[in-house]
Amino acid sequence: FTKQQRREVQQAIERGMEKVRTQAGSKNRELDKKVKQLQKQLAAKEESALSTNQEAPSKSKANTMLPWGLLLLTWVGLAVYLSMFA
């Protein structure tokens, strides 16, 4: 290669590297935007899930009391039955 050819090759390489850097930078920015958007969506879903979970304990408390109440009622009924016919 002559000096002129070397310079042209070096300039072409530098232009190519600069182009790759700018494309990578724009891709990184786009990815960052997408990541932030997904994080916001996830945070919104978690917040809505927390608000629905706060309502659920009152229902679950009633659901856990029902079997125990029925069991107690059964035992009381059995005791009444046995006291009447025993």
PDB file of N, CA, C and O in Angstrom:
ATOM      1  N   PHE A   1       0.833  -1.198   0.000  1.00  0.00           N
ATOM      2  CA  PHE A   1       0.000   0.000   0.000  1.00  0.00           C
ATOM      3  C   PHE A   1       0.869   1.249   0.000  1.00  0.00           C
ATOM      4  O   PHE A   1       1.910   1.297   0.644  1.00  0.00           O
ATOM      5  N   THR A   2       0.330   2.250  -0.624  1.00  0.00           N
ATOM      6  CA  THR A   2       1.017   3.533  -0.567  1.00  0.00           C
ATOM      7  C   THR A   2       0.472   4.300   0.625  1.00  0.00           C
ATOM      8  O   THR A   2      -0.518   3.888   1.259  1.00  0.00           O
ATOM      9  N   LYS A   3       1.116   5.417   0.941  1.00  0.00           N
ATOM     10  CA  LYS A   3       0.662   6.226   2.078  1.00  0.00           C
ATOM     11  C   LYS A   3      -0.766   6.713   1.852  1.00  0.00           C
ATOM     12  O   LYS A   3      -1.585   6.730   2.781  1.00  0.00           O
ATOM     13  N   GLN A   4      -1.084   7.090   0.647  1.00  0.00           N
ATOM     14  CA  GLN A   4      -2.428   7.594   0.334  1.00  0.00           C
ATOM     15  C   GLN A   4      -3.469   6.487   0.543  1.00  0.00           C
ATOM     16  O   GLN A   4      -4.530   6.725   1.122  1.00  0.00           O
ATOM     17  N   GLN A   5      -3.167   5.284   0.093  1.00  0.00           N
ATOM     18  CA  GLN A   5      -4.101   4.161   0.269  1.00  0.00           C
ATOM     19  C   GLN A   5      -4.293   3.834   1.744  1.00  0.00           C
ATOM     20  O   GLN A   5      -5.408   3.547   2.189  1.00  0.00           O
ATOM     21  N   ARG A   6      -3.223   3.889   2.509  1.00  0.00           N
ATOM     22  CA  ARG A   6      -3.324   3.633   3.950  1.00  0.00           C
ATOM     23  C   ARG A   6      -4.225   4.660   4.624  1.00  0.00           C
ATOM     24  O   ARG A   6      -5.053   4.323   5.482  1.00  0.00           O
ATOM     25  N   ARG A   7      -4.048   5.928   4.255  1.00  0.00           N
ATOM     26  CA  ARG A   7      -4.889   6.981   4.834  1.00  0.00           C
ATOM     27  C   ARG A   7      -6.352   6.760   4.475  1.00  0.00           C
ATOM     28  O   ARG A   7      -7.237   6.921   5.323  1.00  0.00           O
ATOM     29  N   GLU A   8      -6.630   6.405   3.235  1.00  0.00           N
ATOM     30  CA  GLU A   8      -8.012   6.173   2.813  1.00  0.00           C
ATOM     31  C   GLU A   8      -8.625   5.001   3.569  1.00  0.00           C
ATOM     32  O   GLU A   8      -9.775   5.068   4.014  1.00  0.00           O
ATOM     33  N   VAL A   9      -7.839   3.943   3.714  1.00  0.00           N
ATOM     34  CA  VAL A   9      -8.337   2.785   4.461  1.00  0.00           C
ATOM     35  C   VAL A   9      -8.576   3.159   5.915  1.00  0.00           C
ATOM     36  O   VAL A   9      -9.610   2.816   6.506  1.00  0.00           O
ATOM     37  N   GLN A  10      -7.659   3.900   6.504  1.00  0.00           N
ATOM     38  CA  GLN A  10      -7.801   4.313   7.898  1.00  0.00           C
ATOM     39  C   GLN A  10      -9.020   5.211   8.064  1.00  0.00           C
ATOM     40  O   GLN A  10      -9.785   5.069   9.025  1.00  0.00           O
ATOM     41  N   GLN A  11      -9.237   6.145   7.145  1.00  0.00           N
ATOM     42  CA  GLN A  11     -10.400   7.023   7.220  1.00  0.00           C
ATOM     43  C   GLN A  11     -11.698   6.226   7.062  1.00  0.00           C
ATOM     44  O   GLN A  11     -12.685   6.484   7.753  1.00  0.00           O
ATOM     45  N   ALA A  12     -11.700   5.264   6.151  1.00  0.00           N
ATOM     46  CA  ALA A  12     -12.892   4.441   5.953  1.00  0.00           C
ATOM     47  C   ALA A  12     -13.205   3.636   7.215  1.00  0.00           C
ATOM     48  O   ALA A  12     -14.364   3.518   7.627  1.00  0.00           O
ATOM     49  N   ILE A  13     -12.160   3.108   7.837  1.00  0.00           N
ATOM     50  CA  ILE A  13     -12.350   2.356   9.081  1.00  0.00           C
ATOM     51  C   ILE A  13     -12.890   3.260  10.174  1.00  0.00           C
ATOM     52  O   ILE A  13     -13.821   2.899  10.903  1.00  0.00           O
ATOM     53  N   GLU A  14     -12.338   4.463  10.286  1.00  0.00           N
ATOM     54  CA  GLU A  14     -12.808   5.407  11.306  1.00  0.00           C
ATOM     55  C   GLU A  14     -14.257   5.805  11.067  1.00  0.00           C
ATOM     56  O   GLU A  14     -15.059   5.890  12.007  1.00  0.00           O
ATOM     57  N   ARG A  15     -14.632   6.047   9.810  1.00  0.00           N
ATOM     58  CA  ARG A  15     -16.028   6.393   9.492  1.00  0.00           C
ATOM     59  C   ARG A  15     -16.952   5.227   9.847  1.00  0.00           C
ATOM     60  O   ARG A  15     -18.034   5.431  10.403  1.00  0.00           O
ATOM     61  N   GLY A  16     -16.528   4.015   9.521  1.00  0.00           N
ATOM     62  CA  GLY A  16     -17.332   2.840   9.850  1.00  0.00           C
ATOM     63  C   GLY A  16     -17.499   2.667  11.344  1.00  0.00           C
ATOM     64  O   GLY A  16     -18.594   2.351  11.830  1.00  0.00           O
ATOM     65  N   MET A  17     -16.422   2.869  12.086  1.00  0.00           N
ATOM     66  CA  MET A  17     -16.495   2.743  13.544  1.00  0.00           C
ATOM     67  C   MET A  17     -17.414   3.807  14.125  1.00  0.00           C
ATOM     68  O   MET A  17     -18.188   3.532  15.058  1.00  0.00           O
ATOM     69  N   GLU A  18     -17.350   5.022  13.611  1.00  0.00           N
ATOM     70  CA  GLU A  18     -18.212   6.104  14.098  1.00  0.00           C
ATOM     71  C   GLU A  18     -19.678   5.782  13.812  1.00  0.00           C
ATOM     72  O   GLU A  18     -20.554   6.002  14.660  1.00  0.00           O
ATOM     73  N   LYS A  19     -19.929   5.218  12.638  1.00  0.00           N
ATOM     74  CA  LYS A  19     -21.295   4.847  12.282  1.00  0.00           C
ATOM     75  C   LYS A  19     -21.813   3.758  13.220  1.00  0.00           C
ATOM     76  O   LYS A  19     -22.944   3.826  13.701  1.00  0.00           O
ATOM     77  N   VAL A  20     -20.985   2.786  13.515  1.00  0.00           N
ATOM     78  CA  VAL A  20     -21.372   1.713  14.424  1.00  0.00           C
ATOM     79  C   VAL A  20     -21.638   2.270  15.815  1.00  0.00           C
ATOM     80  O   VAL A  20     -22.593   1.882  16.493  1.00  0.00           O
ATOM     81  N   ARG A  21     -20.800   3.197  16.261  1.00  0.00           N
ATOM     82  CA  ARG A  21     -21.000   3.799  17.590  1.00  0.00           C
ATOM     83  C   ARG A  21     -22.327   4.542  17.682  1.00  0.00           C
ATOM     84  O   ARG A  21     -23.047   4.441  18.679  1.00  0.00           O
ATOM     85  N   THR A  22     -22.651   5.316  16.639  1.00  0.00           N
ATOM     86  CA  THR A  22     -23.907   6.074  16.684  1.00  0.00           C
ATOM     87  C   THR A  22     -25.101   5.133  16.650  1.00  0.00           C
ATOM     88  O   THR A  22     -26.089   5.354  17.358  1.00  0.00           O
ATOM     89  N   GLN A  23     -25.015   4.065  15.839  1.00  0.00           N
ATOM     90  CA  GLN A  23     -26.122   3.108  15.791  1.00  0.00           C
ATOM     91  C   GLN A  23     -26.275   2.391  17.125  1.00  0.00           C
ATOM     92  O   GLN A  23     -27.389   2.195  17.604  1.00  0.00           O
ATOM     93  N   ALA A  24     -25.158   2.018  17.725  1.00  0.00           N
ATOM     94  CA  ALA A  24     -25.208   1.342  19.021  1.00  0.00           C
ATOM     95  C   ALA A  24     -25.781   2.278  20.079  1.00  0.00           C
ATOM     96  O   ALA A  24     -26.571   1.859  20.941  1.00  0.00           O
ATOM     97  N   GLY A  25     -25.395   3.547  20.013  1.00  0.00           N
ATOM     98  CA  GLY A  25     -25.923   4.517  20.981  1.00  0.00           C
ATOM     99  C   GLY A  25     -27.417   4.685  20.841  1.00  0.00           C
ATOM    100  O   GLY A  25     -28.149   4.730  21.834  1.00  0.00           O
ATOM    101  N   SER A  26     -27.905   4.767  19.598  1.00  0.00           N
ATOM    102  CA  SER A  26     -29.346   4.927  19.407  1.00  0.00           C
ATOM    103  C   SER A  26     -30.083   3.659  19.826  1.00  0.00           C
ATOM    104  O   SER A  26     -31.168   3.721  20.407  1.00  0.00           O
ATOM    105  N   LYS A  27     -29.501   2.486  19.567  1.00  0.00           N
ATOM    106  CA  LYS A  27     -30.133   1.242  20.007  1.00  0.00           C
ATOM    107  C   LYS A  27     -30.181   1.171  21.528  1.00  0.00           C
ATOM    108  O   LYS A  27     -31.176   0.745  22.110  1.00  0.00           O
ATOM    109  N   ASN A  28     -29.099   1.605  22.175  1.00  0.00           N
ATOM    110  CA  ASN A  28     -29.071   1.604  23.638  1.00  0.00           C
ATOM    111  C   ASN A  28     -30.139   2.529  24.207  1.00  0.00           C
ATOM    112  O   ASN A  28     -30.798   2.202  25.197  1.00  0.00           O
ATOM    113  N   ARG A  29     -30.301   3.695  23.583  1.00  0.00           N
ATOM    114  CA  ARG A  29     -31.333   4.623  24.052  1.00  0.00           C
ATOM    115  C   ARG A  29     -32.725   4.018  23.882  1.00  0.00           C
ATOM    116  O   ARG A  29     -33.577   4.134  24.766  1.00  0.00           O
ATOM    117  N   GLU A  30     -32.956   3.373  22.738  1.00  0.00           N
ATOM    118  CA  GLU A  30     -34.259   2.746  22.514  1.00  0.00           C
ATOM    119  C   GLU A  30     -34.505   1.626  23.523  1.00  0.00           C
ATOM    120  O   GLU A  30     -35.604   1.496  24.062  1.00  0.00           O
ATOM    121  N   LEU A  31     -33.479   0.836  23.773  1.00  0.00           N
ATOM    122  CA  LEU A  31     -33.626  -0.237  24.755  1.00  0.00           C
ATOM    123  C   LEU A  31     -33.885   0.319  26.144  1.00  0.00           C
ATOM    124  O   LEU A  31     -34.706  -0.217  26.896  1.00  0.00           O
ATOM    125  N   ASP A  32     -33.203   1.402  26.502  1.00  0.00           N
ATOM    126  CA  ASP A  32     -33.435   2.024  27.810  1.00  0.00           C
ATOM    127  C   ASP A  32     -34.874   2.511  27.931  1.00  0.00           C
ATOM    128  O   ASP A  32     -35.511   2.360  28.971  1.00  0.00           O
ATOM    129  N   LYS A  33     -35.390   3.099  26.832  1.00  0.00           N
ATOM    130  CA  LYS A  33     -36.771   3.568  26.857  1.00  0.00           C
ATOM    131  C   LYS A  33     -37.732   2.404  27.044  1.00  0.00           C
ATOM    132  O   LYS A  33     -38.693   2.493  27.812  1.00  0.00           O
ATOM    133  N   LYS A  34     -37.474   1.308  26.334  1.00  0.00           N
ATOM    134  CA  LYS A  34     -38.351   0.143  26.464  1.00  0.00           C
ATOM    135  C   LYS A  34     -38.286  -0.444  27.860  1.00  0.00           C
ATOM    136  O   LYS A  34     -39.305  -0.840  28.429  1.00  0.00           O
ATOM    137  N   VAL A  35     -37.091  -0.501  28.424  1.00  0.00           N
ATOM    138  CA  VAL A  35     -36.928  -1.038  29.776  1.00  0.00           C
ATOM    139  C   VAL A  35     -37.677  -0.172  30.781  1.00  0.00           C
ATOM    140  O   VAL A  35     -38.390  -0.685  31.649  1.00  0.00           O
ATOM    141  N   LYS A  36     -37.553   1.133  30.659  1.00  0.00           N
ATOM    142  CA  LYS A  36     -38.257   2.027  31.580  1.00  0.00           C
ATOM    143  C   LYS A  36     -39.765   1.880  31.445  1.00  0.00           C
ATOM    144  O   LYS A  36     -40.502   1.885  32.435  1.00  0.00           O
ATOM    145  N   GLN A  37     -40.236   1.741  30.191  1.00  0.00           N
ATOM    146  CA  GLN A  37     -41.662   1.581  29.968  1.00  0.00           C
ATOM    147  C   GLN A  37     -42.164   0.283  30.592  1.00  0.00           C
ATOM    148  O   GLN A  37     -43.205   0.258  31.252  1.00  0.00           O
ATOM    149  N   LEU A  38     -41.408  -0.797  30.415  1.00  0.00           N
ATOM    150  CA  LEU A  38     -41.799  -2.074  31.004  1.00  0.00           C
ATOM    151  C   LEU A  38     -41.759  -2.021  32.524  1.00  0.00           C
ATOM    152  O   LEU A  38     -42.606  -2.610  33.197  1.00  0.00           O
ATOM    153  N   GLN A  39     -40.784  -1.299  33.084  1.00  0.00           N
ATOM    154  CA  GLN A  39     -40.717  -1.157  34.536  1.00  0.00           C
ATOM    155  C   GLN A  39     -41.930  -0.402  35.058  1.00  0.00           C
ATOM    156  O   GLN A  39     -42.489  -0.752  36.097  1.00  0.00           O
ATOM    157  N   LYS A  40     -42.361   0.623  34.323  1.00  0.00           N
ATOM    158  CA  LYS A  40     -43.550   1.370  34.739  1.00  0.00           C
ATOM    159  C   LYS A  40     -44.788   0.488  34.692  1.00  0.00           C
ATOM    160  O   LYS A  40     -45.622   0.521  35.597  1.00  0.00           O
ATOM    161  N   GLN A  41     -44.898  -0.328  33.622  1.00  0.00           N
ATOM    162  CA  GLN A  41     -46.038  -1.227  33.518  1.00  0.00           C
ATOM    163  C   GLN A  41     -46.027  -2.254  34.649  1.00  0.00           C
ATOM    164  O   GLN A  41     -47.061  -2.547  35.236  1.00  0.00           O
ATOM    165  N   LEU A  42     -44.861  -2.779  34.946  1.00  0.00           N
ATOM    166  CA  LEU A  42     -44.734  -3.763  36.023  1.00  0.00           C
ATOM    167  C   LEU A  42     -45.091  -3.141  37.369  1.00  0.00           C
ATOM    168  O   LEU A  42     -45.790  -3.745  38.175  1.00  0.00           O
ATOM    169  N   ALA A  43     -44.630  -1.922  37.589  1.00  0.00           N
ATOM    170  CA  ALA A  43     -44.946  -1.240  38.842  1.00  0.00           C
ATOM    171  C   ALA A  43     -46.450  -1.003  38.959  1.00  0.00           C
ATOM    172  O   ALA A  43     -47.033  -1.162  40.041  1.00  0.00           O
ATOM    173  N   ALA A  44     -47.081  -0.649  37.851  1.00  0.00           N
ATOM    174  CA  ALA A  44     -48.524  -0.423  37.866  1.00  0.00           C
ATOM    175  C   ALA A  44     -49.266  -1.723  38.163  1.00  0.00           C
ATOM    176  O   ALA A  44     -50.240  -1.741  38.927  1.00  0.00           O
ATOM    177  N   LYS A  45     -48.807  -2.823  37.572  1.00  0.00           N
ATOM    178  CA  LYS A  45     -49.446  -4.118  37.831  1.00  0.00           C
ATOM    179  C   LYS A  45     -49.263  -4.526  39.284  1.00  0.00           C
ATOM    180  O   LYS A  45     -50.185  -5.042  39.907  1.00  0.00           O
ATOM    181  N   GLU A  46     -48.066  -4.318  39.826  1.00  0.00           N
ATOM    182  CA  GLU A  46     -47.822  -4.665  41.225  1.00  0.00           C
ATOM    183  C   GLU A  46     -48.687  -3.817  42.147  1.00  0.00           C
ATOM    184  O   GLU A  46     -49.216  -4.309  43.139  1.00  0.00           O
ATOM    185  N   GLU A  47     -48.830  -2.547  41.808  1.00  0.00           N
ATOM    186  CA  GLU A  47     -49.645  -1.658  42.632  1.00  0.00           C
ATOM    187  C   GLU A  47     -51.104  -2.098  42.609  1.00  0.00           C
ATOM    188  O   GLU A  47     -51.772  -2.129  43.643  1.00  0.00           O
ATOM    189  N   SER A  48     -51.600  -2.459  41.427  1.00  0.00           N
ATOM    190  CA  SER A  48     -52.985  -2.913  41.341  1.00  0.00           C
ATOM    191  C   SER A  48     -53.156  -4.253  42.059  1.00  0.00           C
ATOM    192  O   SER A  48     -54.186  -4.515  42.665  1.00  0.00           O
ATOM    193  N   ALA A  49     -52.132  -5.106  41.985  1.00  0.00           N
ATOM    194  CA  ALA A  49     -52.200  -6.387  42.690  1.00  0.00           C
ATOM    195  C   ALA A  49     -52.210  -6.167  44.194  1.00  0.00           C
ATOM    196  O   ALA A  49     -52.914  -6.871  44.928  1.00  0.00           O
ATOM    197  N   LEU A  50     -51.434  -5.206  44.671  1.00  0.00           N
ATOM    198  CA  LEU A  50     -51.425  -4.906  46.103  1.00  0.00           C
ATOM    199  C   LEU A  50     -52.771  -4.379  46.560  1.00  0.00           C
ATOM    200  O   LEU A  50     -53.245  -4.721  47.643  1.00  0.00           O
ATOM    201  N   SER A  51     -53.398  -3.545  45.731  1.00  0.00           N
ATOM    202  CA  SER A  51     -54.695  -3.001  46.126  1.00  0.00           C
ATOM    203  C   SER A  51     -55.750  -4.099  46.162  1.00  0.00           C
ATOM    204  O   SER A  51     -56.620  -4.096  47.025  1.00  0.00           O
ATOM    205  N   THR A  52     -55.677  -5.072  45.254  1.00  0.00           N
ATOM    206  CA  THR A  52     -56.643  -6.169  45.296  1.00  0.00           C
ATOM    207  C   THR A  52     -56.318  -7.127  46.432  1.00  0.00           C
ATOM    208  O   THR A  52     -57.217  -7.712  47.018  1.00  0.00           O
ATOM    209  N   ASN A  53     -55.043  -7.274  46.767  1.00  0.00           N
ATOM    210  CA  ASN A  53     -54.659  -8.148  47.882  1.00  0.00           C
ATOM    211  C   ASN A  53     -55.087  -7.556  49.214  1.00  0.00           C
ATOM    212  O   ASN A  53     -55.308  -8.290  50.172  1.00  0.00           O
ATOM    213  N   GLN A  54     -55.187  -6.250  49.295  1.00  0.00           N
ATOM    214  CA  GLN A  54     -55.620  -5.625  50.543  1.00  0.00           C
ATOM    215  C   GLN A  54     -57.089  -5.911  50.796  1.00  0.00           C
ATOM    216  O   GLN A  54     -57.529  -5.985  51.930  1.00  0.00           O
ATOM    217  N   GLU A  55     -57.871  -6.098  49.724  1.00  0.00           N
ATOM    218  CA  GLU A  55     -59.277  -6.426  49.891  1.00  0.00           C
ATOM    219  C   GLU A  55     -59.462  -7.910  50.187  1.00  0.00           C
ATOM    220  O   GLU A  55     -60.398  -8.306  50.848  1.00  0.00           O
ATOM    221  N   ALA A  56     -58.582  -8.722  49.699  1.00  0.00           N
ATOM    222  CA  ALA A  56     -58.716 -10.172  49.818  1.00  0.00           C
ATOM    223  C   ALA A  56     -58.649 -10.686  51.264  1.00  0.00           C
ATOM    224  O   ALA A  56     -59.357 -11.625  51.580  1.00  0.00           O
ATOM    225  N   PRO A  57     -57.830 -10.125  52.151  1.00  0.00           N
ATOM    226  CA  PRO A  57     -57.768 -10.689  53.502  1.00  0.00           C
ATOM    227  C   PRO A  57     -59.111 -10.706  54.223  1.00  0.00           C
ATOM    228  O   PRO A  57     -59.381 -11.624  54.980  1.00  0.00           O
ATOM    229  N   SER A  58     -59.963  -9.725  54.005  1.00  0.00           N
ATOM    230  CA  SER A  58     -61.261  -9.741  54.667  1.00  0.00           C
ATOM    231  C   SER A  58     -62.088 -10.919  54.166  1.00  0.00           C
ATOM    232  O   SER A  58     -62.790 -11.564  54.928  1.00  0.00           O
ATOM    233  N   LYS A  59     -62.003 -11.238  52.878  1.00  0.00           N
ATOM    234  CA  LYS A  59     -62.718 -12.384  52.341  1.00  0.00           C
ATOM    235  C   LYS A  59     -62.092 -13.678  52.833  1.00  0.00           C
ATOM    236  O   LYS A  59     -62.796 -14.608  53.187  1.00  0.00           O
ATOM    237  N   SER A  60     -60.773 -13.741  52.848  1.00  0.00           N
ATOM    238  CA  SER A  60     -60.112 -14.969  53.271  1.00  0.00           C
ATOM    239  C   SER A  60     -60.349 -15.231  54.752  1.00  0.00           C
ATOM    240  O   SER A  60     -60.428 -16.376  55.174  1.00  0.00           O
ATOM    241  N   LYS A  61     -60.475 -14.184  55.550  1.00  0.00           N
ATOM    242  CA  LYS A  61     -60.759 -14.367  56.972  1.00  0.00           C
ATOM    243  C   LYS A  61     -62.132 -14.995  57.158  1.00  0.00           C
ATOM    244  O   LYS A  61     -62.307 -15.905  57.959  1.00  0.00           O
ATOM    245  N   ALA A  62     -63.096 -14.536  56.376  1.00  0.00           N
ATOM    246  CA  ALA A  62     -64.437 -15.114  56.438  1.00  0.00           C
ATOM    247  C   ALA A  62     -64.406 -16.550  55.939  1.00  0.00           C
ATOM    248  O   ALA A  62     -65.095 -17.424  56.492  1.00  0.00           O
ATOM    249  N   ASN A  63     -63.604 -16.816  54.925  1.00  0.00           N
ATOM    250  CA  ASN A  63     -63.512 -18.173  54.391  1.00  0.00           C
ATOM    251  C   ASN A  63     -62.869 -19.128  55.383  1.00  0.00           C
ATOM    252  O   ASN A  63     -63.196 -20.311  55.394  1.00  0.00           O
ATOM    253  N   THR A  64     -61.952 -18.663  56.200  1.00  0.00           N
ATOM    254  CA  THR A  64     -61.335 -19.548  57.191  1.00  0.00           C
ATOM    255  C   THR A  64     -62.239 -19.731  58.402  1.00  0.00           C
ATOM    256  O   THR A  64     -62.155 -20.749  59.080  1.00  0.00           O
ATOM    257  N   MET A  65     -63.087 -18.773  58.703  1.00  0.00           N
ATOM    258  CA  MET A  65     -63.999 -18.884  59.849  1.00  0.00           C
ATOM    259  C   MET A  65     -65.158 -19.827  59.556  1.00  0.00           C
ATOM    260  O   MET A  65     -65.672 -20.472  60.465  1.00  0.00           O
ATOM    261  N   LEU A  66     -65.577 -19.939  58.320  1.00  0.00           N
ATOM    262  CA  LEU A  66     -66.725 -20.763  57.965  1.00  0.00           C
ATOM    263  C   LEU A  66     -66.530 -22.238  58.316  1.00  0.00           C
ATOM    264  O   LEU A  66     -67.404 -22.821  58.976  1.00  0.00           O
ATOM    265  N   PRO A  67     -65.438 -22.887  57.939  1.00  0.00           N
ATOM    266  CA  PRO A  67     -65.282 -24.313  58.304  1.00  0.00           C
ATOM    267  C   PRO A  67     -65.252 -24.535  59.811  1.00  0.00           C
ATOM    268  O   PRO A  67     -65.841 -25.509  60.315  1.00  0.00           O
ATOM    269  N   TRP A  68     -64.590 -23.624  60.533  1.00  0.00           N
ATOM    270  CA  TRP A  68     -64.530 -23.779  61.995  1.00  0.00           C
ATOM    271  C   TRP A  68     -65.907 -23.596  62.610  1.00  0.00           C
ATOM    272  O   TRP A  68     -66.291 -24.300  63.559  1.00  0.00           O
ATOM    273  N   GLY A  69     -66.662 -22.671  62.096  1.00  0.00           N
ATOM    274  CA  GLY A  69     -68.032 -22.469  62.597  1.00  0.00           C
ATOM    275  C   GLY A  69     -68.908 -23.677  62.339  1.00  0.00           C
ATOM    276  O   GLY A  69     -69.692 -24.100  63.196  1.00  0.00           O
ATOM    277  N   LEU A  70     -68.779 -24.256  61.144  1.00  0.00           N
ATOM    278  CA  LEU A  70     -69.557 -25.453  60.831  1.00  0.00           C
ATOM    279  C   LEU A  70     -69.143 -26.635  61.712  1.00  0.00           C
ATOM    280  O   LEU A  70     -69.995 -27.421  62.152  1.00  0.00           O
ATOM    281  N   LEU A  71     -67.857 -26.759  61.963  1.00  0.00           N
ATOM    282  CA  LEU A  71     -67.381 -27.828  62.835  1.00  0.00           C
ATOM    283  C   LEU A  71     -67.951 -27.664  64.245  1.00  0.00           C
ATOM    284  O   LEU A  71     -68.430 -28.628  64.858  1.00  0.00           O
ATOM    285  N   LEU A  72     -67.909 -26.440  64.755  1.00  0.00           N
ATOM    286  CA  LEU A  72     -68.449 -26.170  66.088  1.00  0.00           C
ATOM    287  C   LEU A  72     -69.951 -26.458  66.134  1.00  0.00           C
ATOM    288  O   LEU A  72     -70.441 -27.098  67.088  1.00  0.00           O
ATOM    289  N   LEU A  73     -70.658 -26.034  65.093  1.00  0.00           N
ATOM    290  CA  LEU A  73     -72.095 -26.282  65.023  1.00  0.00           C
ATOM    291  C   LEU A  73     -72.386 -27.780  64.981  1.00  0.00           C
ATOM    292  O   LEU A  73     -73.324 -28.271  65.636  1.00  0.00           O
ATOM    293  N   THR A  74     -71.578 -28.543  64.266  1.00  0.00           N
ATOM    294  CA  THR A  74     -71.747 -29.998  64.188  1.00  0.00           C
ATOM    295  C   THR A  74     -71.557 -30.636  65.552  1.00  0.00           C
ATOM    296  O   THR A  74     -72.344 -31.493  65.978  1.00  0.00           O
ATOM    297  N   TRP A  75     -70.501 -30.224  66.262  1.00  0.00           N
ATOM    298  CA  TRP A  75     -70.242 -30.794  67.592  1.00  0.00           C
ATOM    299  C   TRP A  75     -71.363 -30.438  68.579  1.00  0.00           C
ATOM    300  O   TRP A  75     -71.776 -31.264  69.385  1.00  0.00           O
ATOM    301  N   VAL A  76     -71.844 -29.198  68.494  1.00  0.00           N
ATOM    302  CA  VAL A  76     -72.956 -28.799  69.371  1.00  0.00           C
ATOM    303  C   VAL A  76     -74.198 -29.615  69.038  1.00  0.00           C
ATOM    304  O   VAL A  76     -74.904 -30.118  69.918  1.00  0.00           O
ATOM    305  N   GLY A  77     -74.454 -29.788  67.742  1.00  0.00           N
ATOM    306  CA  GLY A  77     -75.596 -30.585  67.326  1.00  0.00           C
ATOM    307  C   GLY A  77     -75.474 -32.037  67.783  1.00  0.00           C
ATOM    308  O   GLY A  77     -76.447 -32.654  68.229  1.00  0.00           O
ATOM    309  N   LEU A  78     -74.277 -32.591  67.694  1.00  0.00           N
ATOM    310  CA  LEU A  78     -74.034 -33.961  68.138  1.00  0.00           C
ATOM    311  C   LEU A  78     -74.249 -34.073  69.651  1.00  0.00           C
ATOM    312  O   LEU A  78     -74.857 -35.035  70.133  1.00  0.00           O
ATOM    313  N   ALA A  79     -73.763 -33.087  70.385  1.00  0.00           N
ATOM    314  CA  ALA A  79     -73.940 -33.105  71.836  1.00  0.00           C
ATOM    315  C   ALA A  79     -75.419 -33.032  72.200  1.00  0.00           C
ATOM    316  O   ALA A  79     -75.882 -33.746  73.102  1.00  0.00           O
ATOM    317  N   VAL A  80     -76.170 -32.199  71.514  1.00  0.00           N
ATOM    318  CA  VAL A  80     -77.617 -32.076  71.771  1.00  0.00           C
ATOM    319  C   VAL A  80     -78.309 -33.387  71.429  1.00  0.00           C
ATOM    320  O   VAL A  80     -79.176 -33.887  72.184  1.00  0.00           O
ATOM    321  N   TYR A  81     -77.969 -33.975  70.313  1.00  0.00           N
ATOM    322  CA  TYR A  81     -78.574 -35.238  69.880  1.00  0.00           C
ATOM    323  C   TYR A  81     -78.309 -36.358  70.888  1.00  0.00           C
ATOM    324  O   TYR A  81     -79.202 -37.115  71.261  1.00  0.00           O
ATOM    325  N   LEU A  82     -77.028 -36.445  71.332  1.00  0.00           N
ATOM    326  CA  LEU A  82     -76.685 -37.508  72.281  1.00  0.00           C
ATOM    327  C   LEU A  82     -77.337 -37.276  73.638  1.00  0.00           C
ATOM    328  O   LEU A  82     -77.708 -38.224  74.332  1.00  0.00           O
ATOM    329  N   SER A  83     -77.491 -36.018  74.040  1.00  0.00           N
ATOM    330  CA  SER A  83     -78.105 -35.759  75.339  1.00  0.00           C
ATOM    331  C   SER A  83     -79.603 -36.064  75.299  1.00  0.00           C
ATOM    332  O   SER A  83     -80.190 -36.425  76.314  1.00  0.00           O
ATOM    333  N   MET A  84     -80.227 -35.955  74.140  1.00  0.00           N
ATOM    334  CA  MET A  84     -81.669 -36.221  74.031  1.00  0.00           C
ATOM    335  C   MET A  84     -81.947 -37.721  73.972  1.00  0.00           C
ATOM    336  O   MET A  84     -82.919 -38.196  74.563  1.00  0.00           O
ATOM    337  N   PHE A  85     -81.116 -38.476  73.261  1.00  0.00           N
ATOM    338  CA  PHE A  85     -81.405 -39.893  73.035  1.00  0.00           C
ATOM    339  C   PHE A  85     -80.505 -40.833  73.815  1.00  0.00           C
ATOM    340  O   PHE A  85     -80.575 -42.032  73.654  1.00  0.00           O
ATOM    341  N   ALA A  86     -79.671 -40.346  74.660  1.00  0.00           N
ATOM    342  CA  ALA A  86     -78.793 -41.235  75.418  1.00  0.00           C
ATOM    343  C   ALA A  86     -79.285 -41.502  76.803  1.00  0.00           C
ATOM    344  O   ALA A  86     -80.178 -41.075  77.373  1.00  0.00           O
TER     345      ALA A  86
END
